Short mmCIF file of C-alpha atoms in Angstrom, two decimals:
data_model
loop_
_atom_site.label_atom_id
_atom_site.label_comp_id
_atom_site.label_asym_id
_atom_site.label_seq_id
_atom_site.Cartn_x
_atom_site.Cartn_y
_atom_site.Cartn_z
CA UNK A 1 -30.06 -2.17 16.34
CA UNK A 2 -26.72 -1.88 14.58
CA UNK A 3 -25.09 1.53 14.82
CA UNK A 4 -23.54 3.02 11.74
CA UNK A 5 -20.19 4.71 12.28
CA UNK A 6 -21.92 8.02 11.68
CA UNK A 7 -24.61 8.71 14.26
CA UNK A 8 -28.17 9.66 13.43
CA UNK A 9 -27.43 13.19 14.63
CA UNK A 10 -24.48 13.40 12.28
CA UNK A 11 -26.54 12.10 9.40
CA UNK A 12 -29.21 14.68 10.05
CA UNK A 13 -26.64 17.43 10.02
CA UNK A 14 -25.16 16.05 6.84
CA UNK A 15 -28.53 15.93 5.08
CA UNK A 16 -29.10 19.61 5.82
CA UNK A 17 -25.60 20.51 4.72
CA UNK A 18 -25.98 18.45 1.54
CA UNK A 19 -28.83 20.65 0.35
CA UNK A 20 -27.02 23.85 1.19
CA UNK A 21 -23.70 22.65 -0.14
CA UNK A 22 -25.05 21.40 -3.43
CA UNK A 23 -26.96 24.60 -4.02
CA UNK A 24 -23.90 26.70 -3.37
CA UNK A 25 -21.72 24.50 -5.53
CA UNK A 26 -24.10 24.48 -8.46
CA UNK A 27 -25.53 27.96 -8.74
CA UNK A 28 -22.50 30.04 -7.90
CA UNK A 29 -19.75 27.76 -9.19
CA UNK A 30 -17.06 29.20 -11.39
CA UNK A 31 -13.54 28.21 -12.31
CA UNK A 32 -12.55 31.87 -12.01
CA UNK A 33 -11.18 31.54 -8.51
CA UNK A 34 -9.59 34.92 -7.98
CA UNK A 35 -9.85 35.85 -4.32
CA UNK A 36 -11.03 32.36 -3.30
CA UNK A 37 -9.26 29.70 -1.27
CA UNK A 38 -9.88 25.96 -1.11
CA UNK A 39 -9.10 23.81 1.90
CA UNK A 40 -7.71 20.34 1.20
CA UNK A 41 -6.96 17.50 3.61
CA UNK A 42 -4.35 14.96 2.55
CA UNK A 43 -3.05 12.03 4.57
CA UNK A 44 0.42 12.39 6.03
CA UNK A 45 3.25 10.00 5.29
CA UNK A 46 2.45 8.66 1.82
CA UNK A 47 4.81 11.08 0.10
CA UNK A 48 8.22 11.68 1.75
CA UNK A 49 8.70 14.83 -0.33
CA UNK A 50 5.22 16.21 0.29
CA UNK A 51 6.16 19.84 1.00
CA UNK A 52 7.83 20.37 -2.35
CA UNK A 53 4.96 18.64 -4.12
CA UNK A 54 2.34 20.75 -2.36
CA UNK A 55 4.21 23.94 -3.25
CA UNK A 56 4.21 22.93 -6.89
CA UNK A 57 0.51 22.05 -6.79
CA UNK A 58 -0.39 25.33 -5.11
CA UNK A 59 1.56 27.37 -7.65
CA UNK A 60 0.05 25.51 -10.60
CA UNK A 61 -3.47 25.83 -9.23
CA UNK A 62 -3.16 29.55 -8.57
CA UNK A 63 -1.69 30.13 -12.02
CA UNK A 64 -4.51 28.18 -13.66
CA UNK A 65 -7.49 29.47 -11.66
CA UNK A 66 -6.38 32.51 -9.67
CA UNK A 67 -7.41 30.76 -6.45
CA UNK A 68 -5.19 29.74 -3.57
CA UNK A 69 -5.25 26.43 -1.76
CA UNK A 70 -4.59 25.51 1.86
CA UNK A 71 -3.33 21.94 2.11
CA UNK A 72 -3.43 20.35 5.55
CA UNK A 73 -1.84 17.00 6.33
CA UNK A 74 -3.85 14.58 8.48
CA UNK A 75 -2.54 11.52 10.27
CA UNK A 76 -4.11 8.30 8.98
CA UNK A 77 -4.66 7.07 12.54
CA UNK A 78 -6.76 10.13 13.44
CA UNK A 79 -8.35 10.80 10.07
CA UNK A 80 -11.54 8.77 10.27
CA UNK A 81 -12.65 10.24 13.59
CA UNK A 82 -11.78 13.71 12.36
CA UNK A 83 -13.89 13.21 9.24
CA UNK A 84 -16.87 11.99 11.26
CA UNK A 85 -16.64 14.97 13.60
CA UNK A 86 -16.26 17.46 10.77
CA UNK A 87 -19.17 15.96 8.82
CA UNK A 88 -21.42 16.21 11.87
CA UNK A 89 -20.37 19.80 12.50
CA UNK A 90 -20.39 21.00 8.91
CA UNK A 91 -16.70 21.85 9.02
CA UNK A 92 -15.46 19.55 6.26
CA UNK A 93 -12.82 20.78 3.81
CA UNK A 94 -13.61 21.49 0.18
CA UNK A 95 -11.63 18.43 -0.92
CA UNK A 96 -10.00 15.53 0.90
CA UNK A 97 -8.13 12.34 0.29
CA UNK A 98 -10.47 9.49 1.17
CA UNK A 99 -9.24 5.94 1.53
CA UNK A 100 -10.92 3.55 -0.88
CA UNK A 101 -12.89 1.86 1.91
CA UNK A 102 -14.11 5.22 3.31
CA UNK A 103 -15.49 6.80 0.16
CA UNK A 104 -18.70 4.75 0.14
CA UNK A 105 -19.26 5.43 3.84
CA UNK A 106 -19.03 9.21 3.42
CA UNK A 107 -21.14 9.08 0.26
CA UNK A 108 -23.78 7.07 2.10
CA UNK A 109 -23.80 9.75 4.80
CA UNK A 110 -24.57 12.36 2.16
CA UNK A 111 -21.31 14.22 2.75
CA UNK A 112 -19.82 13.99 -0.76
CA UNK A 113 -20.74 15.40 -4.14
CA UNK A 114 -21.07 13.03 -7.11
CA UNK A 115 -18.55 13.88 -9.80
CA UNK A 116 -19.84 11.95 -12.81
CA UNK A 117 -20.83 15.14 -14.62
CA UNK A 118 -17.31 16.51 -14.31
CA UNK A 119 -15.57 13.28 -15.30
CA UNK A 120 -17.80 12.76 -18.33
CA UNK A 121 -17.20 16.34 -19.49
CA UNK A 122 -13.47 15.64 -19.80
CA UNK A 123 -12.84 13.95 -23.14
CA UNK A 124 -11.61 10.39 -22.69
CA UNK A 125 -11.28 10.62 -18.91
CA UNK A 126 -13.98 8.09 -18.00
CA UNK A 127 -12.31 5.37 -20.03
CA UNK A 128 -8.92 6.28 -18.58
CA UNK A 129 -9.82 5.61 -14.94
CA UNK A 130 -8.25 2.52 -13.39
CA UNK A 131 -11.25 0.22 -13.13
CA UNK A 132 -10.72 -1.11 -9.61
CA UNK A 133 -10.38 2.39 -8.19
CA UNK A 134 -13.41 3.61 -10.12
CA UNK A 135 -15.49 0.74 -8.73
CA UNK A 136 -14.31 1.51 -5.20
CA UNK A 137 -15.28 5.15 -5.65
CA UNK A 138 -18.77 4.38 -6.96
CA UNK A 139 -21.76 4.17 -4.62
CA UNK A 140 -25.39 3.63 -5.65
CA UNK A 141 -24.42 4.12 -9.28
CA UNK A 142 -22.64 7.46 -8.83
CA UNK A 143 -18.93 8.26 -8.68
CA UNK A 144 -17.91 10.04 -5.47
CA UNK A 145 -14.16 9.44 -5.45
CA UNK A 146 -11.78 10.44 -8.22
CA UNK A 147 -9.06 7.75 -8.48
CA UNK A 148 -5.78 9.24 -7.29
CA UNK A 149 -3.25 6.55 -6.50
CA UNK A 150 -3.14 2.88 -5.68
CA UNK A 151 -1.00 -0.07 -4.82
CA UNK A 152 -1.78 -3.69 -5.52
CA UNK A 153 -0.54 -7.04 -4.26
CA UNK A 154 1.12 -9.45 -6.65
CA UNK A 155 3.31 -12.52 -6.33
CA UNK A 156 6.80 -11.76 -5.00
CA UNK A 157 9.41 -14.50 -4.99
CA UNK A 158 13.09 -15.24 -4.53
CA UNK A 159 14.31 -15.03 -8.11
CA UNK A 160 17.73 -16.39 -7.16
CA UNK A 161 16.22 -19.53 -5.65
CA UNK A 162 13.98 -20.04 -8.68
CA UNK A 163 16.96 -19.66 -11.01
CA UNK A 164 19.07 -22.03 -8.95
CA UNK A 165 16.36 -24.71 -9.11
CA UNK A 166 15.49 -24.11 -12.76
CA UNK A 167 12.01 -22.78 -11.95
CA UNK A 168 9.94 -20.15 -13.73
CA UNK A 169 7.46 -17.74 -12.20
CA UNK A 170 4.16 -19.63 -11.68
CA UNK A 171 1.47 -19.10 -14.31
CA UNK A 172 -1.14 -21.45 -12.79
CA UNK A 173 -1.97 -22.82 -9.37
CA UNK A 174 -0.40 -26.14 -10.29
CA UNK A 175 2.80 -24.23 -11.04
CA UNK A 176 2.73 -22.77 -7.53
CA UNK A 177 2.47 -26.22 -6.03
CA UNK A 178 5.20 -27.64 -8.28
CA UNK A 179 7.57 -24.79 -7.44
CA UNK A 180 6.74 -25.11 -3.75
CA UNK A 181 7.47 -28.84 -3.72
CA UNK A 182 10.82 -28.28 -5.46
CA UNK A 183 11.79 -25.58 -2.97
CA UNK A 184 10.62 -27.66 -0.01
CA UNK A 185 12.86 -30.53 -1.13
CA UNK A 186 15.92 -28.40 -1.92
CA UNK A 187 15.61 -25.75 0.80
CA UNK A 188 14.12 -27.41 3.91
CA UNK A 189 14.81 -24.33 6.05
CA UNK A 190 12.79 -22.06 3.73
CA UNK A 191 9.00 -21.73 3.75
CA UNK A 192 7.88 -22.16 0.11
CA UNK A 193 4.61 -20.18 0.47
CA UNK A 194 3.50 -19.14 3.98
CA UNK A 195 -0.22 -18.58 4.62
CA UNK A 196 -0.64 -15.69 7.10
CA UNK A 197 -3.82 -16.06 9.12
CA UNK A 198 -4.32 -12.39 9.98
CA UNK A 199 -4.02 -10.89 6.50
CA UNK A 200 -7.44 -10.46 4.91
CA UNK A 201 -6.36 -9.04 1.54
CA UNK A 202 -4.13 -12.08 0.97
CA UNK A 203 -7.25 -14.25 0.80
CA UNK A 204 -9.44 -12.64 -1.84
CA UNK A 205 -7.22 -13.23 -4.92
CA UNK A 206 -7.74 -16.98 -4.45
CA UNK A 207 -11.49 -16.54 -4.16
CA UNK A 208 -11.60 -14.45 -7.34
CA UNK A 209 -9.01 -16.63 -9.08
CA UNK A 210 -11.34 -19.62 -8.77
CA UNK A 211 -14.29 -17.62 -10.10
CA UNK A 212 -15.84 -16.87 -6.71
CA UNK A 213 -16.98 -13.63 -5.10
CA UNK A 214 -16.73 -12.08 -1.64
CA UNK A 215 -20.31 -10.87 -1.75
CA UNK A 216 -22.94 -9.91 -4.32
CA UNK A 217 -25.78 -7.39 -4.20
CA UNK A 218 -29.36 -7.90 -5.37
CA UNK A 219 -31.37 -4.72 -5.00
CA UNK A 220 -30.43 -3.50 -1.54
CA UNK A 221 -29.56 -6.92 -0.16
CA UNK A 222 -26.02 -8.22 0.10
CA UNK A 223 -25.21 -11.93 0.17
CA UNK A 224 -21.76 -13.26 0.95
CA UNK A 225 -20.54 -15.80 -1.58
CA UNK A 226 -17.62 -17.11 0.48
CA UNK A 227 -19.39 -20.46 0.74
CA UNK A 228 -20.05 -20.86 -2.98
CA UNK A 229 -18.47 -23.83 -4.74
CA UNK A 230 -16.00 -21.55 -6.53
CA UNK A 231 -15.01 -19.57 -3.46
CA UNK A 232 -14.55 -22.73 -1.44
CA UNK A 233 -12.26 -24.11 -4.14
CA UNK A 234 -10.08 -21.01 -3.97
CA UNK A 235 -9.95 -20.99 -0.17
CA UNK A 236 -9.23 -24.71 -0.09
CA UNK A 237 -6.29 -24.24 -2.46
CA UNK A 238 -4.91 -21.29 -0.49
CA UNK A 239 -5.16 -22.86 2.95
CA UNK A 240 -4.05 -26.17 1.44
CA UNK A 241 -0.66 -24.63 0.74
CA UNK A 242 -0.26 -24.96 4.50
CA UNK A 243 -2.49 -27.85 5.54
CA UNK A 244 -1.92 -30.17 2.58
CA UNK A 245 1.46 -29.23 1.13
CA UNK A 246 3.29 -28.02 4.24
CA UNK A 247 4.53 -24.82 2.59
CA UNK A 248 3.75 -22.72 5.67
CA UNK A 249 4.27 -23.01 9.43
CA UNK A 250 2.07 -23.20 12.53
CA UNK A 251 3.35 -19.79 13.59
CA UNK A 252 2.08 -18.18 10.40
CA UNK A 253 -1.50 -18.83 11.55
CA UNK A 254 -1.36 -15.54 13.48
CA UNK A 255 0.87 -13.59 11.08
CA UNK A 256 -0.03 -10.21 9.68
CA UNK A 257 1.41 -9.00 6.37
CA UNK A 258 4.22 -7.26 8.26
CA UNK A 259 5.22 -10.59 9.81
CA UNK A 260 5.25 -12.14 6.35
CA UNK A 261 7.52 -9.38 5.04
CA UNK A 262 9.83 -9.73 8.03
CA UNK A 263 10.22 -13.45 7.37
CA UNK A 264 10.95 -12.74 3.70
CA UNK A 265 13.66 -10.20 4.49
CA UNK A 266 15.23 -12.70 6.88
CA UNK A 267 15.58 -15.13 3.98
CA UNK A 268 12.98 -17.58 5.28
CA UNK A 269 10.33 -17.25 2.56
CA UNK A 270 10.42 -18.20 -1.13
CA UNK A 271 7.01 -16.93 -2.35
CA UNK A 272 4.39 -14.56 -0.97
CA UNK A 273 1.79 -12.02 -1.97
CA UNK A 274 3.13 -8.54 -1.38
CA UNK A 275 2.30 -4.96 -2.28
CA UNK A 276 3.79 -2.95 -5.13
CA UNK A 277 5.09 -0.52 -2.53
CA UNK A 278 7.14 -3.17 -0.69
CA UNK A 279 10.02 -4.47 -2.89
CA UNK A 280 12.22 -1.44 -2.33
CA UNK A 281 11.53 -1.62 1.41
CA UNK A 282 12.45 -5.29 1.45
CA UNK A 283 15.79 -4.47 -0.13
CA UNK A 284 16.36 -1.50 2.16
CA UNK A 285 15.81 -3.79 5.15
CA UNK A 286 18.13 -6.47 3.76
CA UNK A 287 20.49 -5.13 1.06
CA UNK A 288 21.61 -8.70 0.36
CA UNK A 289 18.29 -9.19 -1.43
CA UNK A 290 19.29 -6.74 -4.17
CA UNK A 291 18.85 -8.52 -7.50
CA UNK A 292 17.35 -11.58 -5.81
CA UNK A 293 13.67 -10.61 -5.84
CA UNK A 294 11.21 -11.25 -8.65
CA UNK A 295 7.55 -10.34 -9.12
CA UNK A 296 4.72 -11.78 -11.20
CA UNK A 297 0.98 -11.34 -11.52
CA UNK A 298 -1.06 -13.61 -9.26
CA UNK A 299 -2.11 -16.49 -11.50
CA UNK A 300 -5.68 -17.63 -11.83
CA UNK A 301 -6.40 -21.30 -11.24
CA UNK A 302 -5.74 -22.28 -14.85
CA UNK A 303 -3.82 -19.21 -15.96
CA UNK A 304 -4.45 -15.56 -16.60
CA UNK A 305 -4.57 -13.08 -13.73
CA UNK A 306 -6.34 -13.55 -10.41
CA UNK A 307 -7.73 -10.16 -9.33
CA UNK A 308 -6.11 -8.48 -6.35
CA UNK A 309 -7.48 -5.80 -4.03
CA UNK A 310 -6.44 -2.30 -4.95
CA UNK A 311 -5.43 -0.27 -1.92
CA UNK A 312 -5.13 3.46 -2.27
CA UNK A 313 -7.04 6.69 -2.22
CA UNK A 314 -9.51 8.94 -3.98
CA UNK A 315 -9.83 12.68 -3.97
CA UNK A 316 -13.40 13.55 -3.01
CA UNK A 317 -15.31 16.83 -3.03
CA UNK A 318 -17.39 17.57 0.07
CA UNK A 319 -20.82 19.07 -0.28
CA UNK A 320 -19.93 22.00 1.97
CA UNK A 321 -17.73 23.49 -0.74
CA UNK A 322 -18.89 26.87 -1.98
CA UNK A 323 -17.48 26.29 -5.45
CA UNK A 324 -17.72 22.74 -6.74
CA UNK A 325 -16.40 23.68 -10.20
CA UNK A 326 -13.26 25.15 -8.67
CA UNK A 327 -12.86 22.12 -6.42
CA UNK A 328 -13.07 19.85 -9.46
CA UNK A 329 -10.34 21.84 -11.18
CA UNK A 330 -8.06 21.08 -8.24
CA UNK A 331 -9.00 17.40 -8.25
CA UNK A 332 -8.35 17.13 -11.98
CA UNK A 333 -5.02 18.95 -11.69
CA UNK A 334 -3.69 16.58 -9.04
CA UNK A 335 -5.05 13.27 -10.33
CA UNK A 336 -4.21 13.57 -14.03
CA UNK A 337 -1.22 14.58 -16.10
CA UNK A 338 2.25 15.50 -14.88
CA UNK A 339 1.35 15.99 -11.24
CA UNK A 340 -0.23 12.54 -11.03
CA UNK A 341 2.95 11.04 -12.47
CA UNK A 342 5.13 13.04 -10.09
CA UNK A 343 3.15 11.87 -7.06
CA UNK A 344 3.45 8.31 -8.29
CA UNK A 345 7.21 8.58 -8.77
CA UNK A 346 7.73 10.09 -5.34
CA UNK A 347 5.52 7.67 -3.42
CA UNK A 348 6.06 4.36 -5.20
CA UNK A 349 2.32 3.99 -5.79
CA UNK A 350 0.60 3.86 -9.18
CA UNK A 351 -1.57 6.67 -10.61
CA UNK A 352 -5.34 6.34 -10.76
CA UNK A 353 -5.49 6.96 -14.52
CA UNK A 354 -4.10 4.50 -17.02
CA UNK A 355 -2.50 7.13 -19.25
CA UNK A 356 -0.21 8.15 -16.40
CA UNK A 357 0.87 4.51 -16.06
CA UNK A 358 2.30 4.16 -19.56
CA UNK A 359 5.86 4.31 -18.29
CA UNK A 360 5.20 1.67 -15.64
CA UNK A 361 3.42 -0.62 -18.10
CA UNK A 362 6.31 -0.30 -20.55
CA UNK A 363 8.93 -0.77 -17.87
CA UNK A 364 11.37 -3.64 -18.11
CA UNK A 365 12.04 -3.40 -14.37
CA UNK A 366 11.07 -6.83 -12.99
CA UNK A 367 9.79 -5.16 -9.83
CA UNK A 368 7.59 -2.63 -11.62
CA UNK A 369 6.01 -4.11 -14.75
CA UNK A 370 4.21 -7.10 -13.12
CA UNK A 371 2.56 -4.86 -10.53
CA UNK A 372 1.46 -2.41 -13.22
CA UNK A 373 -0.06 -5.26 -15.22
CA UNK A 374 -1.78 -6.60 -12.11
CA UNK A 375 -3.25 -3.19 -11.34
CA UNK A 376 -4.62 -2.45 -14.80
CA UNK A 377 -5.74 -5.96 -15.78
CA UNK A 378 -6.29 -7.55 -12.38
CA UNK A 379 -7.19 -4.85 -9.87
CA UNK A 380 -10.37 -5.32 -7.85
CA UNK A 381 -12.37 -3.87 -4.98
CA UNK A 382 -13.93 -5.31 -1.86
CA UNK A 383 -17.74 -4.88 -1.67
CA UNK A 384 -18.50 -1.18 -1.97
CA UNK A 385 -20.74 -0.59 1.01
CA UNK A 386 -20.37 1.39 4.25
CA UNK A 387 -20.97 -1.83 6.17
CA UNK A 388 -17.85 -3.58 4.91
CA UNK A 389 -15.95 -1.79 7.67
CA UNK A 390 -18.00 -3.80 10.17
CA UNK A 391 -16.91 -7.01 8.44
CA UNK A 392 -13.29 -5.96 8.74
CA UNK A 393 -13.70 -4.92 12.36
CA UNK A 394 -15.20 -8.33 13.15
CA UNK A 395 -12.29 -10.00 11.30
CA UNK A 396 -14.75 -12.34 9.62
CA UNK A 397 -12.38 -13.42 6.86
CA UNK A 398 -9.31 -13.75 9.06
CA UNK A 399 -11.19 -15.82 11.64
CA UNK A 400 -12.33 -18.13 8.85
CA UNK A 401 -8.78 -18.67 7.60
CA UNK A 402 -7.37 -19.17 11.10
CA UNK A 403 -10.05 -21.75 11.91
CA UNK A 404 -9.08 -23.72 8.81
CA UNK A 405 -5.32 -23.42 9.38
CA UNK A 406 -5.60 -24.49 13.02
CA UNK A 407 -7.82 -27.47 12.16
CA UNK A 408 -10.79 -26.17 14.18
CA UNK A 409 -13.05 -26.23 11.11
CA UNK A 410 -12.96 -27.75 7.66
CA UNK A 411 -13.28 -25.48 4.63
CA UNK A 412 -16.98 -26.16 4.13
CA UNK A 413 -17.91 -25.33 7.72
CA UNK A 414 -15.62 -22.33 8.04
CA UNK A 415 -16.79 -20.74 4.80
CA UNK A 416 -20.46 -21.37 5.61
CA UNK A 417 -20.07 -19.74 9.03
CA UNK A 418 -18.11 -16.80 7.62
CA UNK A 419 -20.62 -16.24 4.83
CA UNK A 420 -23.50 -16.16 7.31
CA UNK A 421 -21.72 -13.66 9.54
CA UNK A 422 -20.67 -11.47 6.61
CA UNK A 423 -24.17 -11.45 5.12
CA UNK A 424 -25.63 -10.38 8.46
CA UNK A 425 -23.08 -7.59 8.91
CA UNK A 426 -23.46 -6.30 5.35
CA UNK A 427 -27.23 -5.93 5.77
CA UNK A 428 -27.38 -4.36 9.22
CA UNK A 429 -28.92 -0.89 9.43
#
């Protein structure tokens, strides 16, 4: 029998707390928070100027509601275990930052309050949510995570090399191949487009860009679609950049995204998929790259935008809160308006509401605008299910890619095997 990350004992405790928490949050809720204090957990390290931001948030919240807030920073590495323990013991905070792949898990455990009623009561807010983040925060038809911030991977390339060779940013997959061949001929010491074998989120844009899916749900049953004709076409193109066109290297078969970035900063890579949070870090690591980096949306097979996984966080309300209305006021304050824009500016991530992204979308900065377009028009989510963590832990997708890159399996066999394993993991109880 497969074990969920949350034990049966924890789930039992959560179910009891859910009833008590919901009752307290519904009957006694009030946005008049005088004399009340909320506890909030936020992950440490995302914002380098967090203390000043938290002070501003606390002051604004107290002025608006009369309540105080206690913000506690949690290390990402320890956060999941701490959440599980606190859920089991009924010691969860009122509100917490939940990573996009955790929200469904905690909702499935019964630890979170749905927030649809609050979102829908705010004029225009539902339509303003960034779609990929909203999808990631929705479980069994209800929204449990308010989109807060996100980053997205797009195509990053050496603009100076493209200019030197008379190339334009690729708009189709054929363009990627044509540019890669030109770079391979002119710059034999540079990898035109490495294919890292241990970088799961680099794979899915090619699946989606060919019209495929990672997995689909029918009723309560998940089925991986990695072995569909469309998905296979996308995976064959992606791995073919290495196996057919020679744009990668044997060493890249074991690369993580950090290895890919390191090779780029060393001047050894012409094109790669990279996060919106990385260009400034690439330049900080190698100042010689200043003015030499370009970005573009990931092209679909025949044009348009291939969706890319949104990474980021929600703010979620736990069912142990004694005042759900007050908790929502805090969530709304932080995730919309000026404070959402300030967080975005200080962290380098994008806001979770489109209205706060107007400046980014209108930007002429070549390292901002393409990522903003990718996020709004081409942001996507991995399957929203608590069991997707088991797929990631098993490294199903990475093992598939590595088997193809190393020649152990052809695309048809590797995708069939991966789809079978993923389907089994997604449906385990």
